[in-house]
Amino acid sequence: MTTQHSELPAQPLTRLSEDEQLFRDSVYEFADREIRPLVREMDEQAKIPKALIDKLFDLGVMGIEVPDSFGGGGASFFHSVLAVEALSRVDPSIGVLVDVQNTLVINALVRWGNEDIRKRYLPKMAADTIGAYALSEAGSGSDAFAMTTRAAERDGEWALTGRKLWITNANEADVFIVFANVSPEAGYRGITAFLVERGFSGFTVGKKEDKLGIRASSTCELLFDDCRVPRANVLGEVGKGYKVAIETLNEGRIGIGAQMIGLAQGALHHAIAYTRERKQFGKAIAEFQAVQHQIARAATELEAARLLVYNAARLRDSRQPFLTEAAMCKIFSSEVAERVASLAVNLFGGYGFVKDYPVEKLYRDAKIGQIYEGTSNLQLQTIAKQLLG
Ligand SMILES: Cc1cc2nc3c(=O)[nH]c(=O)nc-3n(C[C@H](O)[C@H](O)[C@H](O)COP(=O)(O)OP(=O)(O)OC[C@H]3O[C@@H](n4cnc5c(N)ncnc54)[C@H](O)[C@@H]3O)c2cc1C
């Protein structure tokens, strides 16, 4: 039987096209050169310097999927995954900044924005504007649709009242996708997505959280006190915000998977380098079989996690169902990241426990992967629902 072109052998998931490889390498080189020297200071000060954010825009990683016609990279979702992974090898705080910008905010604008919204917002997102995604509240996290933030029509505008909690990028962002309910009696069918700008009257960014990990990434409360939003700033349709939220988060959690495999790769890299150098009992600790096996197991788990993440991203780009795969990649990669970072701390011994070495930070950073964009229990619920109905 002759092989037709359409029957070319399937490509390995981890095989990158030339363009993907160049892109990934350029982001990693940037991370090594521009981010690595700042990691400790950013963690201690819980802040990302503006100069570094400007460089991220210049690099092109803040508007990866913004179409070329709007000044963005015009690239795929998979490119966003590669960028988040490469950045998170060095600093998962920068990884999540870029992740939220691309896989949540720009993704929602491209997908749900009408022509007017795309024209007004996409060029600035690619050029110099950071976005945030505000769904969670103090009383509604996993049960996000139980939100109490309300929107009412007033003087030909929408007026938002309520509070959001835990909002990533809030300190740096100028554009916020905010979910509020316009008719609570309709339940989740009242939820609507609004585009709120930092300067809108009645809107304030509140307290910044003091966190265990990803400390440089800002996480803040948002306050809406009769915040006025033009009618033209409804993203998608009134009452269809639940769809915007669910579908964007399904994609976003692949980005968190990417953050977690990048983190695990960073921790493994440090562990390998250190165990080759560190001598005990007259030889490098990497020469002990017990250590070799621990490293081999970590590398195997990381490879499995990467395959899950890449597969979910490639399914999404090829417009095939990916809900279960996205949930699986997030839960597995976040668990692998925690285990690999923990192993790295162990292999550094006492040096793993202090801030002069990079692995204690990665260990702290790993924990968030099991919490945001749907906790692990919620991912398991999604997977089980697909299997059991
Ligand atoms: C650093 C950080 C950044 C964040 N960034 C954002 C952001 O940018 N935008 C945003 O909107 N939100 C953000 N969040 C919020 C995050 O998504 C929520 O914290 C998360 O969804 C969990 O909600 P919760 O904290 O209210 O926990 P809860 O929902 O109260 O959960 C507490 C525990 O109960 C379990 N649980 C709850 N319901 C069930 C159930 N049905 N079955 C089994 N177990 C269950 C959970 O798994 C968890 O272990 C962020 C959070 C943090 C910490």
Short mmCIF file of C-alpha atoms in Angstrom, two decimals, residues 24-313:
data_model
loop_
_atom_site.label_atom_id
_atom_site.label_comp_id
_atom_site.label_asym_id
_atom_site.label_seq_id
_atom_site.Cartn_x
_atom_site.Cartn_y
_atom_site.Cartn_z
CA ARG A 24 10.83 28.77 22.80
CA ASP A 25 14.62 29.17 22.74
CA SER A 26 14.42 32.95 22.43
CA VAL A 27 12.08 33.13 25.45
CA TYR A 28 14.31 30.86 27.50
CA GLU A 29 17.45 32.82 26.61
CA PHE A 30 15.63 36.00 27.61
CA ALA A 31 14.56 34.43 30.91
CA ASP A 32 18.09 33.33 31.65
CA ARG A 33 19.63 36.69 30.79
CA GLU A 34 17.03 39.20 31.97
CA ILE A 35 14.99 37.42 34.66
CA ARG A 36 17.35 35.06 36.47
CA PRO A 37 19.46 37.82 38.05
CA LEU A 38 16.30 39.44 39.47
CA VAL A 39 14.49 36.38 40.83
CA ARG A 40 15.52 36.64 44.46
CA GLU A 41 15.01 40.39 44.69
CA MET A 42 11.57 40.17 43.05
CA ASP A 43 10.57 37.41 45.48
CA GLU A 44 11.75 39.39 48.51
CA GLN A 45 10.21 42.66 47.39
CA ALA A 46 7.08 40.94 46.05
CA LYS A 47 7.26 43.09 42.95
CA ILE A 48 8.06 42.86 39.24
CA PRO A 49 10.07 45.89 38.04
CA LYS A 50 8.37 47.98 35.36
CA ALA A 51 11.54 47.80 33.23
CA LEU A 52 11.23 44.00 33.08
CA ILE A 53 7.56 44.22 32.10
CA ASP A 54 8.51 46.61 29.27
CA LYS A 55 11.08 44.08 28.06
CA LEU A 56 8.43 41.31 28.09
CA PHE A 57 6.30 43.47 25.77
CA ASP A 58 9.34 44.08 23.52
CA LEU A 59 10.02 40.34 23.43
CA GLY A 60 6.48 39.79 22.10
CA VAL A 61 5.26 37.46 24.86
CA MET A 62 2.49 39.76 26.07
CA GLY A 63 0.41 39.50 22.89
CA ILE A 64 1.25 36.07 21.51
CA GLU A 65 -2.19 35.27 20.11
CA VAL A 66 -3.17 38.83 19.23
CA PRO A 67 -3.64 38.77 15.42
CA ASP A 68 -0.83 40.46 13.39
CA SER A 69 -3.39 42.95 12.08
CA PHE A 70 -3.71 44.27 15.65
CA GLY A 71 0.04 44.37 16.24
CA GLY A 72 0.43 41.03 18.02
CA GLY A 73 2.35 37.85 17.35
CA GLY A 74 -0.49 36.14 15.45
CA ALA A 75 0.74 32.86 16.90
CA SER A 76 -1.00 29.80 18.34
CA PHE A 77 -2.14 28.84 21.83
CA PHE A 78 0.70 26.32 21.83
CA HIS A 79 3.15 29.22 21.53
CA SER A 80 1.67 30.70 24.71
CA VAL A 81 2.21 27.35 26.42
CA LEU A 82 5.85 27.28 25.28
CA ALA A 83 6.42 30.84 26.54
CA VAL A 84 4.86 30.15 29.95
CA GLU A 85 6.89 26.96 30.31
CA ALA A 86 10.18 28.65 29.33
CA LEU A 87 9.62 31.61 31.67
CA SER A 88 8.52 29.41 34.58
CA ARG A 89 11.76 27.42 34.42
CA VAL A 90 13.37 30.57 35.73
CA ASP A 91 10.53 32.31 37.59
CA PRO A 92 6.94 31.01 37.85
CA SER A 93 5.83 34.52 38.91
CA ILE A 94 6.73 35.85 35.48
CA GLY A 95 5.19 32.68 34.05
CA VAL A 96 1.80 33.49 35.57
CA LEU A 97 1.94 37.16 34.56
CA VAL A 98 2.36 36.08 30.93
CA ASP A 99 -0.08 33.20 31.34
CA VAL A 100 -2.99 35.32 32.58
CA GLN A 101 -2.31 37.96 29.92
CA ASN A 102 -2.40 35.42 27.09
CA THR A 103 -4.41 32.35 28.00
CA LEU A 104 -7.14 34.16 29.93
CA VAL A 105 -7.42 37.83 28.99
CA ILE A 106 -6.30 37.98 25.34
CA ASN A 107 -7.85 34.60 24.69
CA ALA A 108 -11.24 35.87 25.96
CA LEU A 109 -10.94 39.13 24.00
CA VAL A 110 -10.10 37.32 20.75
CA ARG A 111 -12.80 34.74 21.24
CA TRP A 112 -15.66 36.75 22.69
CA GLY A 113 -14.89 40.35 21.76
CA ASN A 114 -16.89 41.97 18.92
CA GLU A 115 -15.05 43.98 16.26
CA ASP A 116 -15.27 47.20 18.31
CA ILE A 117 -13.81 45.56 21.44
CA ARG A 118 -11.06 43.85 19.48
CA LYS A 119 -10.11 47.14 17.80
CA ARG A 120 -10.11 49.08 21.06
CA TYR A 121 -8.31 46.56 23.27
CA LEU A 122 -6.16 44.10 21.33
CA PRO A 123 -3.60 46.63 19.96
CA LYS A 124 -2.91 47.95 23.46
CA MET A 125 -2.71 44.49 25.02
CA ALA A 126 0.03 43.65 22.52
CA ALA A 127 1.82 47.00 22.99
CA ASP A 128 1.90 47.99 26.65
CA THR A 129 -1.25 47.09 28.62
CA ILE A 130 -1.57 44.30 31.18
CA GLY A 131 -4.84 42.49 31.74
CA ALA A 132 -6.41 40.71 34.70
CA TYR A 133 -9.27 38.23 35.01
CA ALA A 134 -11.64 38.72 37.92
CA LEU A 135 -14.02 35.88 38.74
CA SER A 136 -13.35 34.77 42.36
CA GLU A 137 -14.78 36.42 45.45
CA ALA A 138 -14.28 35.93 49.18
CA GLY A 139 -17.36 33.71 49.41
CA SER A 140 -17.22 32.10 45.95
CA GLY A 141 -14.11 30.29 44.74
CA SER A 142 -14.79 26.75 43.56
CA ASP A 143 -18.46 27.68 43.46
CA ALA A 144 -17.60 30.71 41.31
CA PHE A 145 -21.09 31.26 39.96
CA ALA A 146 -22.39 31.99 43.46
CA MET A 147 -20.77 35.42 43.07
CA THR A 148 -22.41 38.38 44.75
CA THR A 149 -20.99 41.18 42.56
CA ARG A 150 -23.95 42.76 40.82
CA ALA A 151 -24.44 44.85 37.68
CA ALA A 152 -27.50 47.03 37.13
CA GLU A 153 -28.49 49.30 34.24
CA ARG A 154 -28.29 52.96 35.23
CA ASP A 155 -28.31 56.10 33.06
CA GLY A 156 -27.61 54.07 29.91
CA GLU A 157 -24.57 52.40 31.47
CA TRP A 158 -23.88 49.41 33.65
CA ALA A 159 -23.18 50.01 37.33
CA LEU A 160 -21.11 47.34 39.13
CA THR A 161 -21.16 46.84 42.89
CA GLY A 162 -19.24 44.24 44.85
CA ARG A 163 -15.76 42.86 45.50
CA LYS A 164 -13.42 40.41 43.84
CA LEU A 165 -10.60 38.61 45.63
CA TRP A 166 -7.32 36.97 44.60
CA ILE A 167 -6.92 38.77 41.30
CA THR A 168 -3.58 38.05 39.60
CA ASN A 169 -1.83 40.98 37.86
CA ALA A 170 -4.20 43.44 39.55
CA ASN A 171 -1.42 45.79 40.64
CA GLU A 172 -0.01 46.16 37.15
CA ALA A 173 -3.17 45.76 35.06
CA ASP A 174 -5.08 48.51 33.28
CA VAL A 175 -7.80 46.29 31.83
CA PHE A 176 -9.87 43.86 33.91
CA ILE A 177 -12.36 41.24 32.73
CA VAL A 178 -14.89 41.32 35.56
CA PHE A 179 -17.76 38.90 36.04
CA ALA A 180 -20.96 40.20 37.67
CA ASN A 181 -24.54 39.03 37.84
CA VAL A 182 -27.16 41.26 36.15
CA SER A 183 -30.16 39.20 37.33
CA PRO A 184 -29.47 37.03 40.38
CA GLU A 185 -32.96 35.53 40.13
CA ALA A 186 -31.81 33.91 36.86
CA GLY A 187 -28.91 32.20 38.67
CA TYR A 188 -25.80 31.61 36.58
CA ARG A 189 -27.72 32.81 33.50
CA GLY A 190 -27.39 36.34 34.82
CA ILE A 191 -23.60 36.28 34.84
CA THR A 192 -22.06 38.77 32.43
CA ALA A 193 -18.46 39.63 31.57
CA PHE A 194 -17.51 43.33 31.59
CA LEU A 195 -14.34 45.12 30.53
CA VAL A 196 -13.35 47.54 33.28
CA GLU A 197 -10.48 49.98 32.92
CA ARG A 198 -8.39 51.08 35.88
CA GLY A 199 -9.61 54.67 35.58
CA PHE A 200 -13.36 53.93 35.60
CA SER A 201 -15.21 55.79 38.35
CA GLY A 202 -16.11 53.64 41.36
CA PHE A 203 -13.35 51.12 40.75
CA THR A 204 -10.38 50.61 43.11
CA VAL A 205 -7.64 48.01 43.37
CA GLY A 206 -7.48 47.03 47.04
CA LYS A 207 -5.16 45.13 49.37
CA LYS A 208 -2.32 43.08 47.92
CA GLU A 209 -1.90 39.59 49.41
CA ASP A 210 1.33 38.53 51.17
CA LYS A 211 1.82 35.04 49.75
CA LEU A 212 3.71 31.77 50.30
CA GLY A 213 4.88 31.52 46.69
CA ILE A 214 4.82 33.32 43.33
CA ARG A 215 5.37 36.36 45.54
CA ALA A 216 6.42 38.73 42.75
CA SER A 217 3.09 38.16 41.00
CA SER A 218 0.53 40.58 42.44
CA THR A 219 -2.72 39.15 43.86
CA CYS A 220 -5.20 41.81 45.01
CA GLU A 221 -8.73 42.55 45.99
CA LEU A 222 -10.88 44.65 43.62
CA LEU A 223 -13.62 46.97 44.85
CA PHE A 224 -16.59 48.16 42.79
CA ASP A 225 -18.74 50.90 44.26
CA ASP A 226 -21.31 51.90 41.64
CA CYS A 227 -18.51 51.47 39.09
CA ARG A 228 -19.71 52.80 35.75
CA VAL A 229 -19.06 50.66 32.69
CA PRO A 230 -20.18 51.67 29.15
CA ARG A 231 -22.66 49.35 27.44
CA ALA A 232 -20.08 48.74 24.71
CA ASN A 233 -17.83 47.08 27.30
CA VAL A 234 -19.90 43.94 27.72
CA LEU A 235 -17.69 41.05 26.57
CA GLY A 236 -19.84 38.51 24.75
CA GLU A 237 -23.56 38.69 25.49
CA VAL A 238 -25.42 39.82 28.59
CA GLY A 239 -26.22 36.68 30.61
CA LYS A 240 -23.60 34.60 28.77
CA GLY A 241 -20.68 35.43 31.04
CA TYR A 242 -20.78 31.91 32.51
CA LYS A 243 -19.82 30.60 29.06
CA VAL A 244 -16.96 33.11 28.78
CA ALA A 245 -15.74 32.08 32.24
CA ILE A 246 -16.00 28.30 31.80
CA GLU A 247 -14.53 28.15 28.33
CA THR A 248 -11.68 30.55 29.02
CA LEU A 249 -10.71 28.72 32.22
CA ASN A 250 -10.76 25.37 30.41
CA GLU A 251 -8.01 26.77 28.21
CA GLY A 252 -6.31 28.73 30.98
CA ARG A 253 -5.65 25.63 33.02
CA ILE A 254 -3.48 24.25 30.23
CA GLY A 255 -1.38 27.38 30.81
CA ILE A 256 -1.11 26.52 34.50
CA GLY A 257 0.03 23.05 33.43
CA ALA A 258 2.74 24.79 31.37
CA GLN A 259 3.75 26.90 34.37
CA MET A 260 4.08 23.75 36.47
CA ILE A 261 6.17 21.76 33.97
CA GLY A 262 8.45 24.78 33.53
CA LEU A 263 8.85 24.99 37.32
CA ALA A 264 9.60 21.25 37.56
CA GLN A 265 12.14 21.52 34.74
CA GLY A 266 13.86 24.40 36.54
CA ALA A 267 14.02 22.42 39.81
CA LEU A 268 15.30 19.30 38.06
CA HIS A 269 17.97 21.30 36.24
CA HIS A 270 19.23 22.72 39.56
CA ALA A 271 19.14 19.27 41.19
CA ILE A 272 21.20 17.68 38.41
CA ALA A 273 23.81 20.45 38.41
CA TYR A 274 24.12 20.40 42.21
CA THR A 275 24.34 16.63 42.66
CA ARG A 276 27.17 16.50 40.11
CA GLU A 277 29.14 19.09 42.08
CA ARG A 278 28.40 18.24 45.68
CA LYS A 279 30.78 15.68 47.17
CA GLN A 280 30.10 13.44 50.18
CA PHE A 281 31.91 10.23 51.16
CA GLY A 282 34.61 11.19 48.65
CA LYS A 283 32.44 11.35 45.54
CA ALA A 284 29.76 13.41 43.81
CA ILE A 285 26.36 12.60 45.33
CA ALA A 286 25.08 12.02 41.75
CA GLU A 287 27.22 8.88 41.77
CA PHE A 288 25.03 7.25 44.42
CA GLN A 289 22.49 4.99 42.82
CA ALA A 290 19.73 6.09 45.20
CA VAL A 291 20.19 9.68 44.00
CA GLN A 292 20.37 8.61 40.35
CA HIS A 293 17.07 6.77 40.70
CA GLN A 294 15.37 9.73 42.35
CA ILE A 295 16.47 11.97 39.49
CA ALA A 296 15.45 9.41 36.88
CA ARG A 297 11.98 9.11 38.44
CA ALA A 298 11.56 12.89 38.55
CA ALA A 299 12.57 13.20 34.89
CA THR A 300 10.11 10.45 33.94
CA GLU A 301 7.23 12.13 35.77
CA LEU A 302 8.12 15.45 34.20
CA GLU A 303 8.13 13.93 30.71
CA ALA A 304 4.67 12.43 31.34
CA ALA A 305 3.38 15.79 32.60
CA ARG A 306 4.83 17.60 29.57
CA LEU A 307 3.13 15.14 27.21
CA LEU A 308 -0.22 15.79 28.91
CA VAL A 309 0.24 19.57 28.67
CA TYR A 310 1.40 19.57 25.05
CA ASN A 311 -1.34 17.17 24.03
CA ALA A 312 -4.05 19.32 25.64
CA ALA A 313 -2.63 22.45 23.95
#
